[in-house]
mmCIF file of C-alpha atoms and ligand atoms in Angstrom:
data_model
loop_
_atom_site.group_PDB
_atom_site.id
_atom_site.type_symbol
_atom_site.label_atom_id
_atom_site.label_comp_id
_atom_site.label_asym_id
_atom_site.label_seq_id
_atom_site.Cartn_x
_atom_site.Cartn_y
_atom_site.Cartn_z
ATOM 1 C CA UNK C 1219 -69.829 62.833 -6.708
ATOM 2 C CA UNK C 1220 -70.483 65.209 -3.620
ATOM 3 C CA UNK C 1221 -68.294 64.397 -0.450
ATOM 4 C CA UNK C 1222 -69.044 63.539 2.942
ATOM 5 C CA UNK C 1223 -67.355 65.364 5.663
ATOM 6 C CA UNK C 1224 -69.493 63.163 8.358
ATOM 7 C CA UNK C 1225 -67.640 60.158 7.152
ATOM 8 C CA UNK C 1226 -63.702 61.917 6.610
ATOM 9 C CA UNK C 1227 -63.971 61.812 2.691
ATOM 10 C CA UNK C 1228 -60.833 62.669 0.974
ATOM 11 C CA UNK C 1229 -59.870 60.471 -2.172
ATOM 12 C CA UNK C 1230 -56.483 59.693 -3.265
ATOM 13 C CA UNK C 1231 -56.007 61.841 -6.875
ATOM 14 C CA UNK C 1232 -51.869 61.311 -6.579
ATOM 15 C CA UNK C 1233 -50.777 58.582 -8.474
ATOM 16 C CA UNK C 1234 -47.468 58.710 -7.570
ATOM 17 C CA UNK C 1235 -48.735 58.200 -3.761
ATOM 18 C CA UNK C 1236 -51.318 55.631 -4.421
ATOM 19 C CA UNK C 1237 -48.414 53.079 -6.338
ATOM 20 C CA UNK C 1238 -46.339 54.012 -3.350
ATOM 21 C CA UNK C 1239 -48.721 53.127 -1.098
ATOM 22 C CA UNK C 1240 -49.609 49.930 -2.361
ATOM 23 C CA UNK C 1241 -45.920 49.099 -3.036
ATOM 24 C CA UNK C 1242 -45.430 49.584 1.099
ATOM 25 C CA UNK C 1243 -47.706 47.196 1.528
ATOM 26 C CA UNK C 1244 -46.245 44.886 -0.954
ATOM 27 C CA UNK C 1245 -43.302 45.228 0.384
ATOM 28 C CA UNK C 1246 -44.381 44.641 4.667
ATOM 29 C CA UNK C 1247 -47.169 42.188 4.179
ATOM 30 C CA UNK C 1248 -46.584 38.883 2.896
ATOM 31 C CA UNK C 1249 -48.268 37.389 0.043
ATOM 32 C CA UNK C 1250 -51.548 34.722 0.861
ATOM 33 C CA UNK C 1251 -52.194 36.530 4.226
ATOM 34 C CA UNK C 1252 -55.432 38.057 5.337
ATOM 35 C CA UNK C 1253 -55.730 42.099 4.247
ATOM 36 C CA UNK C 1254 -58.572 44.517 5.504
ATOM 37 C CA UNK C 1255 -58.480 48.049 3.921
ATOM 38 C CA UNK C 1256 -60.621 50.404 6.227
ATOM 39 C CA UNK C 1257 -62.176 53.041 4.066
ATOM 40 C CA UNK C 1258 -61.643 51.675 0.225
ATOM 41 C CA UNK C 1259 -63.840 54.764 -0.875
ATOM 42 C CA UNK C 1260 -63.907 55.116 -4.660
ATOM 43 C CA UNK C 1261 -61.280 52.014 -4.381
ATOM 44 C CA UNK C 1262 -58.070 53.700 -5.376
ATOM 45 C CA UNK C 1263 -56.065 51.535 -3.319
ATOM 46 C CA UNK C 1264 -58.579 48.504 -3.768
ATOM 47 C CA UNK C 1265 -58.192 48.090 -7.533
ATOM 48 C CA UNK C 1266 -54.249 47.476 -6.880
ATOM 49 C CA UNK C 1267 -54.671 45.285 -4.004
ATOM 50 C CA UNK C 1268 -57.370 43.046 -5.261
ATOM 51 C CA UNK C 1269 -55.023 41.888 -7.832
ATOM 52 C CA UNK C 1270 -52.090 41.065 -5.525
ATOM 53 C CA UNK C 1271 -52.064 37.525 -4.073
ATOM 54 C CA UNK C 1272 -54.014 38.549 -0.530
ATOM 55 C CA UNK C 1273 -57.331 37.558 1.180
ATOM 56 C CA UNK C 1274 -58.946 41.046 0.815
ATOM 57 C CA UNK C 1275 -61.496 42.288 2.468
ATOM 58 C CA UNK C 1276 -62.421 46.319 3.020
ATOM 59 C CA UNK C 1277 -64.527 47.859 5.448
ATOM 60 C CA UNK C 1278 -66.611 51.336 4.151
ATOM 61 C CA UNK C 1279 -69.501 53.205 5.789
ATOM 62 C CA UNK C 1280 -70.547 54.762 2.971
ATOM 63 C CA UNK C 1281 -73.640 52.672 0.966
ATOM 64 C CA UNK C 1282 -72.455 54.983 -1.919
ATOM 65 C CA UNK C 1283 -69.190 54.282 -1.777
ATOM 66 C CA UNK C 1284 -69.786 50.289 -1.411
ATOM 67 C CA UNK C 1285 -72.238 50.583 -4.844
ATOM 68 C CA UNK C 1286 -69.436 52.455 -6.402
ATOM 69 C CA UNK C 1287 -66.489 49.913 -5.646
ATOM 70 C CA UNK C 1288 -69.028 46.767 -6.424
ATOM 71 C CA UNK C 1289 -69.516 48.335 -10.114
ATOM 72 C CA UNK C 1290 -66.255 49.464 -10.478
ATOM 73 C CA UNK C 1291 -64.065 46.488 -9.090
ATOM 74 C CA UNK C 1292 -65.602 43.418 -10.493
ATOM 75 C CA UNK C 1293 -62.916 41.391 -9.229
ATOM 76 C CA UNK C 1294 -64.129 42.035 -5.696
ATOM 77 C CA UNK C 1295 -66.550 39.790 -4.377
ATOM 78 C CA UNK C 1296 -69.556 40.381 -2.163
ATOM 79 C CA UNK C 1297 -68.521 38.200 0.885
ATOM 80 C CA UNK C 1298 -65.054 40.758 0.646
ATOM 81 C CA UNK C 1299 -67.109 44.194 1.275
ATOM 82 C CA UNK C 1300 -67.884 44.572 4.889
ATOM 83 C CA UNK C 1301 -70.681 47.668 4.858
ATOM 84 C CA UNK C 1302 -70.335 49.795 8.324
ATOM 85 C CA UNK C 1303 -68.450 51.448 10.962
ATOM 86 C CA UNK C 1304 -65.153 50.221 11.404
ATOM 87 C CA UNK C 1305 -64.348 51.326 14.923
ATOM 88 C CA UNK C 1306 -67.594 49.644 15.933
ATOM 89 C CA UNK C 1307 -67.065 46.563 14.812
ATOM 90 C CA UNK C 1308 -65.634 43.271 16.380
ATOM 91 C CA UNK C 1309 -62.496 42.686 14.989
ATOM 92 C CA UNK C 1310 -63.697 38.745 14.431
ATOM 93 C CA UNK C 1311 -66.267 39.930 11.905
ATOM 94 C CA UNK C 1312 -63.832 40.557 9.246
ATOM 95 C CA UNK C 1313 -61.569 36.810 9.669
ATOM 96 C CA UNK C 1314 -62.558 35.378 12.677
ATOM 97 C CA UNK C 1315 -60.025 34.943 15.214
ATOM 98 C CA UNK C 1316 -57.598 35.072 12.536
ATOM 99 C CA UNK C 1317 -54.613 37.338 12.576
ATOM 100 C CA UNK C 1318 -55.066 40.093 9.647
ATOM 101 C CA UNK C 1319 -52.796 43.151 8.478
ATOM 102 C CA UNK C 1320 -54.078 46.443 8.417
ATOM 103 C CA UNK C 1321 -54.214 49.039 5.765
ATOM 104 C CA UNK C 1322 -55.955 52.203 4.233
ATOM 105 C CA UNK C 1323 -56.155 56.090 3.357
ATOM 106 C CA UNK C 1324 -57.940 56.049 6.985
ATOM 107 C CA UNK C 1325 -60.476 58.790 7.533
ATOM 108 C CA UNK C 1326 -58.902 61.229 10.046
ATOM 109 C CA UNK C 1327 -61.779 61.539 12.008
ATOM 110 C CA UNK C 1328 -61.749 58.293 13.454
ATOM 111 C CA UNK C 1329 -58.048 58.021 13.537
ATOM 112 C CA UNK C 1330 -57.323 57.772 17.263
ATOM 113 C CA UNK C 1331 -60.605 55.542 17.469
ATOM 114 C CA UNK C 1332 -58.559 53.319 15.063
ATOM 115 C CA UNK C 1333 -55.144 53.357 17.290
ATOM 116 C CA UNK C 1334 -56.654 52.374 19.990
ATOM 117 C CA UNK C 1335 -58.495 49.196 18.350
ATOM 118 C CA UNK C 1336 -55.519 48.749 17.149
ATOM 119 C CA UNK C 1337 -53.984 48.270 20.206
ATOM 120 C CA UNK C 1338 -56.719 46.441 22.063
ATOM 121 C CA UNK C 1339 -56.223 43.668 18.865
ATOM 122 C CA UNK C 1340 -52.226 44.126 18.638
ATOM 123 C CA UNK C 1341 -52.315 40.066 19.130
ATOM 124 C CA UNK C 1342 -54.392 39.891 15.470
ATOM 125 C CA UNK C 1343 -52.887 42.157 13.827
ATOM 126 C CA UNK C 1344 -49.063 42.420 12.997
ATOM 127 C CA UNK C 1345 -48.825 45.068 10.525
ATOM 128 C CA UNK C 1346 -50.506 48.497 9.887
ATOM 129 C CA UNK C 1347 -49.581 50.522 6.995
ATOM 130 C CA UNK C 1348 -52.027 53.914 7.012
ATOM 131 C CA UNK C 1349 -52.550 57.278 5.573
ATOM 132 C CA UNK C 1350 -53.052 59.657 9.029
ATOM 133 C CA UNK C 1351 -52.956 63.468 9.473
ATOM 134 C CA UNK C 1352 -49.444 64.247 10.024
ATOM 135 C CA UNK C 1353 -50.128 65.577 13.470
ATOM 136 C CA UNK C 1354 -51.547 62.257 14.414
ATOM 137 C CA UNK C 1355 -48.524 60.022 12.527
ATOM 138 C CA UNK C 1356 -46.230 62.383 14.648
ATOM 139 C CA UNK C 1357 -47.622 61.384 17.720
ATOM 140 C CA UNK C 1358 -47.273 57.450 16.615
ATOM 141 C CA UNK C 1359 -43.611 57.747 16.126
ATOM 142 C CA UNK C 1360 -42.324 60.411 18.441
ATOM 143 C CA UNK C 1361 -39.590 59.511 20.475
ATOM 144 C CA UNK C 1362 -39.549 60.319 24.498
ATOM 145 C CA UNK C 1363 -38.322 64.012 24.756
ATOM 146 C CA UNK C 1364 -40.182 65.080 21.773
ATOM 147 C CA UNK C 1365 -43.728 67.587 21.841
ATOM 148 C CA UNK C 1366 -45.871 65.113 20.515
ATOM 149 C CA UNK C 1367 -44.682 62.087 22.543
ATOM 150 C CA UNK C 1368 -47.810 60.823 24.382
ATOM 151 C CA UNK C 1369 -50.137 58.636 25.278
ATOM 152 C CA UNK C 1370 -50.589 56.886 21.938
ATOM 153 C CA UNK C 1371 -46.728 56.973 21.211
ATOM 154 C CA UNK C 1372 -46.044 55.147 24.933
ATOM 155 C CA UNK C 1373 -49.090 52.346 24.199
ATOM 156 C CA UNK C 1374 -48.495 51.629 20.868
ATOM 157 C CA UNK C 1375 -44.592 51.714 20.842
ATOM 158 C CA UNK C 1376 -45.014 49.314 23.859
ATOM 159 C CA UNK C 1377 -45.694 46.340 21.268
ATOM 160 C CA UNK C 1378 -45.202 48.415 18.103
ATOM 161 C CA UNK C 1379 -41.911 49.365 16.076
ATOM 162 C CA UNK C 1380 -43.680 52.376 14.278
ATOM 163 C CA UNK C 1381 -41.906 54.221 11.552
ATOM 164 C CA UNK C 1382 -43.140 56.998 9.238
ATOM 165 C CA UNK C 1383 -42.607 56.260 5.368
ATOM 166 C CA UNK C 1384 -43.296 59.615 3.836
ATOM 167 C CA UNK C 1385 -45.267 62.568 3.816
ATOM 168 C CA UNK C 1386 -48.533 63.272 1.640
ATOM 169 C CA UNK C 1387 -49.414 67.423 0.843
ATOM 170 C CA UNK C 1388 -52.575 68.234 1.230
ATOM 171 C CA UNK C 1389 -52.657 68.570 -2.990
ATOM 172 C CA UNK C 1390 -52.809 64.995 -3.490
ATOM 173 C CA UNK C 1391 -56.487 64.654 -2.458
ATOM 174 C CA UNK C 1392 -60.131 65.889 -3.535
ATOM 175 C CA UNK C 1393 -60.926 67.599 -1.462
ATOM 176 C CA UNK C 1394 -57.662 68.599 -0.133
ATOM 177 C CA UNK C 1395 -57.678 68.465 3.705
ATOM 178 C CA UNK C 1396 -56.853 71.528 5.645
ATOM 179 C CA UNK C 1397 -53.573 69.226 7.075
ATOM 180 C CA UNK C 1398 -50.491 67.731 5.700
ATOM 181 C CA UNK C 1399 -50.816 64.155 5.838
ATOM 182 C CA UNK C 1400 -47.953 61.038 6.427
ATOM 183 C CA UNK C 1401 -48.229 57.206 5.916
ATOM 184 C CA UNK C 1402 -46.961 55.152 8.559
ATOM 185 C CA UNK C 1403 -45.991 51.480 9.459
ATOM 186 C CA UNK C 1404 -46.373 49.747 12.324
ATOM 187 C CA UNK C 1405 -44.639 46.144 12.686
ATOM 188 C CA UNK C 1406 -45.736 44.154 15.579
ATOM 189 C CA UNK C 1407 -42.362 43.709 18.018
ATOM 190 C CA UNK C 1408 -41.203 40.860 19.768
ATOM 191 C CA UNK C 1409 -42.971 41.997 23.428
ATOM 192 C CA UNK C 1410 -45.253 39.050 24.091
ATOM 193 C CA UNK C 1411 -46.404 40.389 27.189
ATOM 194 C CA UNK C 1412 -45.132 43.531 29.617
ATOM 195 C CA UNK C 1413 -42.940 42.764 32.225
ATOM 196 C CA UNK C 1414 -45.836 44.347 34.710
ATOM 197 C CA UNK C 1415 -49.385 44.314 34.315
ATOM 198 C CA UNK C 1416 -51.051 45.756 31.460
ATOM 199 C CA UNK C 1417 -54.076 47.644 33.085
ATOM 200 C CA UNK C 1418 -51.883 49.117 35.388
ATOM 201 C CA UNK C 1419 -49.315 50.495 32.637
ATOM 202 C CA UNK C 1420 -52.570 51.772 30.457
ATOM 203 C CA UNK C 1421 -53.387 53.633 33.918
ATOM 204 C CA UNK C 1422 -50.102 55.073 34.732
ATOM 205 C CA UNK C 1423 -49.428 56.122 30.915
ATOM 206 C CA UNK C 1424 -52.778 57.709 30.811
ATOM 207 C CA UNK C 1425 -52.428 59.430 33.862
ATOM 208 C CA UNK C 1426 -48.782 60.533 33.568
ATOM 209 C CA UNK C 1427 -49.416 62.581 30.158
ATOM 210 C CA UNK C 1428 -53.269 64.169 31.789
ATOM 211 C CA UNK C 1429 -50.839 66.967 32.639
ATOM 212 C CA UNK C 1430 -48.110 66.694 30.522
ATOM 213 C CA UNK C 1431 -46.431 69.823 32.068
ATOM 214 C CA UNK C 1432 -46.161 68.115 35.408
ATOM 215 C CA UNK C 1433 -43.836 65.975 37.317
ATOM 216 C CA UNK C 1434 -45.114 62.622 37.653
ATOM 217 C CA UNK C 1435 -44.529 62.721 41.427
ATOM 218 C CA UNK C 1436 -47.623 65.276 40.879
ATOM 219 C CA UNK C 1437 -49.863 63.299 38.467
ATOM 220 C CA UNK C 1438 -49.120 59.733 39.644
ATOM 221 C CA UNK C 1439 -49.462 60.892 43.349
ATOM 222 C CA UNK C 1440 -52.605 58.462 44.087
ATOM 223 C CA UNK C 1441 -50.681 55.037 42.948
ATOM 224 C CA UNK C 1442 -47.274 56.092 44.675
ATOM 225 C CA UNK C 1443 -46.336 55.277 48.118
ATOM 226 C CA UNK C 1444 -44.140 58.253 50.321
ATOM 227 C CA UNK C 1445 -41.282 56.530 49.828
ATOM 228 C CA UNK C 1446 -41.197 56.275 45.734
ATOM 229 C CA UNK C 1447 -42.576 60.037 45.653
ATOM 230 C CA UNK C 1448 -39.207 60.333 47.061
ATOM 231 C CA UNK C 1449 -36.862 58.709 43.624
ATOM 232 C CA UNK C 1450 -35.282 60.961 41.224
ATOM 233 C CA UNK C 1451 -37.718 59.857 38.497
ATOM 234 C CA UNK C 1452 -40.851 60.695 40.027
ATOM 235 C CA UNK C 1453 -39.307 64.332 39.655
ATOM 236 C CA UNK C 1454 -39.711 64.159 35.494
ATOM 237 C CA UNK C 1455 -42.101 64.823 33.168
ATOM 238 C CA UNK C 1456 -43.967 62.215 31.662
ATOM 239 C CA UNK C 1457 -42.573 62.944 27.844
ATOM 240 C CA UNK C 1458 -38.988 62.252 29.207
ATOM 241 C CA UNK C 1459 -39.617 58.281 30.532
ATOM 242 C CA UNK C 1460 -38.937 56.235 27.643
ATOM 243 C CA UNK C 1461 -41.433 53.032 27.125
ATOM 244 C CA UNK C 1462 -39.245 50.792 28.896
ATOM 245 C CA UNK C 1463 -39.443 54.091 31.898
ATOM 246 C CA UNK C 1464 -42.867 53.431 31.902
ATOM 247 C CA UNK C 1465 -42.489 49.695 32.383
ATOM 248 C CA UNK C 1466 -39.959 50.112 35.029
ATOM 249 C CA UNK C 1467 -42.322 52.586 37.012
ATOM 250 C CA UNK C 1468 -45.754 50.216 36.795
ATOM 251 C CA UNK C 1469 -43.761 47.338 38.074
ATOM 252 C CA UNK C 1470 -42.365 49.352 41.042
ATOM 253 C CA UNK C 1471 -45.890 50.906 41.484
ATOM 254 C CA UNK C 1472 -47.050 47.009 41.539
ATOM 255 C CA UNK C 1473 -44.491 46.262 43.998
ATOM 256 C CA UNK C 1474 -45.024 48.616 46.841
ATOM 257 C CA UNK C 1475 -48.738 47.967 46.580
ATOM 258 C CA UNK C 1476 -47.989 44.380 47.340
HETATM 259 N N1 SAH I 2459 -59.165 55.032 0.393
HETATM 260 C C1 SAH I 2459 -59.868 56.043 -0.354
HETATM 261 C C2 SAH I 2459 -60.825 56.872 0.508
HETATM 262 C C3 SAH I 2459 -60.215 57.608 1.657
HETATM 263 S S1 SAH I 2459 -61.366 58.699 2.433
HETATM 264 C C4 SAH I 2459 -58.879 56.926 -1.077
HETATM 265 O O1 SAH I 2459 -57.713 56.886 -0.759
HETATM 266 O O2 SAH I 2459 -59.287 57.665 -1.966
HETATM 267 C C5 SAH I 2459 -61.850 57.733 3.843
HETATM 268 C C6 SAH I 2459 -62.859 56.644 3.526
HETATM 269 O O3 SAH I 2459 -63.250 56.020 4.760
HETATM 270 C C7 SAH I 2459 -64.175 57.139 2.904
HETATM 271 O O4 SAH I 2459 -64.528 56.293 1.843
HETATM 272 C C8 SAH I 2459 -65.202 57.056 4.040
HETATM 273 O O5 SAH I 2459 -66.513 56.863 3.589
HETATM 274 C C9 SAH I 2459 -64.680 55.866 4.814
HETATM 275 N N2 SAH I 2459 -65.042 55.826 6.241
HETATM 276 C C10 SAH I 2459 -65.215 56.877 7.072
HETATM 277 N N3 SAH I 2459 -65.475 56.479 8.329
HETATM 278 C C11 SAH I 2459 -65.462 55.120 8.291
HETATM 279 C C12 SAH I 2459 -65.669 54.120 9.280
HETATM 280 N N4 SAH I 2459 -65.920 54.457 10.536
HETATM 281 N N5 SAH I 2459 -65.612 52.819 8.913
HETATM 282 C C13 SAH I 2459 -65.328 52.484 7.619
HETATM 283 N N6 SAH I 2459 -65.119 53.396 6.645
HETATM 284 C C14 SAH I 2459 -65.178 54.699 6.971
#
């Protein structure tokens, strides 16, 4: 079976990695609850999960791929295969408005496409357990201070706890990808809402790390009065603020608008 590069092909060969895969999803996502795997492919992962107690259903873009998993996994019905793009898709297609946990061997080149859904549906879905490049699971879980602490670390840590669970070589798949690869968990926090407004915190984050060399005093100029340019924190750079920085900041920003 030839590959697709278009659609971020790289099956699972590692046995050892698929059973731990699947057992890290045993293990974070409770029995009887809605599942969606993005990406089954050959269904490596899907032949474990279908037998586990879950409402499964898997996304895949790939018409081959979808023929290949309906001969191969009889257990898996037709009304559980969801045929398209993921990233494109309303989240409500796959169980409503129900709240669903998230999980797959993702293909890396939709991955930030993915975080960012993600985080647009954080109230639907509680858990995500995915295969990433490592350079992308980095930037999930850095802490502040760290090189790859950004944008996506500061949004998604916001509502997130997000933990890598081990690392995946680049052996363990056909074709092996040029990168070394992680699986990671995120576990919805207790953060109903912010403490400031949402837009605005998107806005600030987003701005703050579009020159990540800079003090913010520089990059947030536009949103802050003469008087906050002024505050010791304004003089940092954006990787230093922690989440809870960022909070503090939008709310302040909010204030002296007012
Ligand atoms: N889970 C399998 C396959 C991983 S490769 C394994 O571990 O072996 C990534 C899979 O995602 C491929 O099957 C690819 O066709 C599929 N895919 C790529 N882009 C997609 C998208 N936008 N929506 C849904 N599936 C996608």
């Amino acid at each position: 079976m030839k590959t697709k590069k278009k659609y971020g092909q790289h099956f699972l060969i590692n046995v050892g990695i698929k059973e731990k895969i699947v057992q890290a999803i045993i293990d974070h996502v409770p029995f009887k609850e809605n599942l969606l795997e993005i990406g089954p492919g050959e269904g490596v992962i899907t032949k474990y999960l279908v037998k586990e107690d879950y409402k499964l259903k898997v996304c895949e873009i790939d018409p081959d791929m979808v023929e290949i998993i309906k001969r191969d996994i009889p257990e898996l019905k037709e009304d559980q295969i969801v045929f398209g793009d993921a990233v494109r898709m309303d989240t409500n297609i796959f169980f409503d408005k129900e709240v669903f946990h998230l999980v797959g061997n993702f293909p890396y080149n939709v991955s930030s496409q993915l975080l960012f859904m993600m985080y647009e549906n954080k109230e639907q879905i509680p858990t995500m357990i995915g295969m990433f490049q490592k350079e992308v699971a980095d930037r999930v879980v850095a802490p502040p201070g760290s090189k790859t602490y950004g944008i996506l670390s500061v949004l998604l840590q916001a509502y997130y706890d997000c933990k890598r669970l081990f690392l995946v070589s680049p052996g363990s798949f056909n074709p092996p990808p040029k990168v070394d690869s992680a699986v990671i968990l995120l576990t919805r926090n207790k953060t109903k809402n912010l403490s400031c407004d949402e837009v605005l915190f998107k806005r600030v984050v987003k701005m703050a790390f579009s020159q990540r060399r800079k003090m913010l005093r520089n990059t947030l100029r536009s949103l802050l009065t003469e008087e906050l340019q002024q505050k010791e924190i304004y003089t940092k750079r954006p990787e230093h603020l922690s989440v809870q920085d960022f909070i503090d900041i939008t709310t302040e920003i909010e204030k002296s608008k007012q």
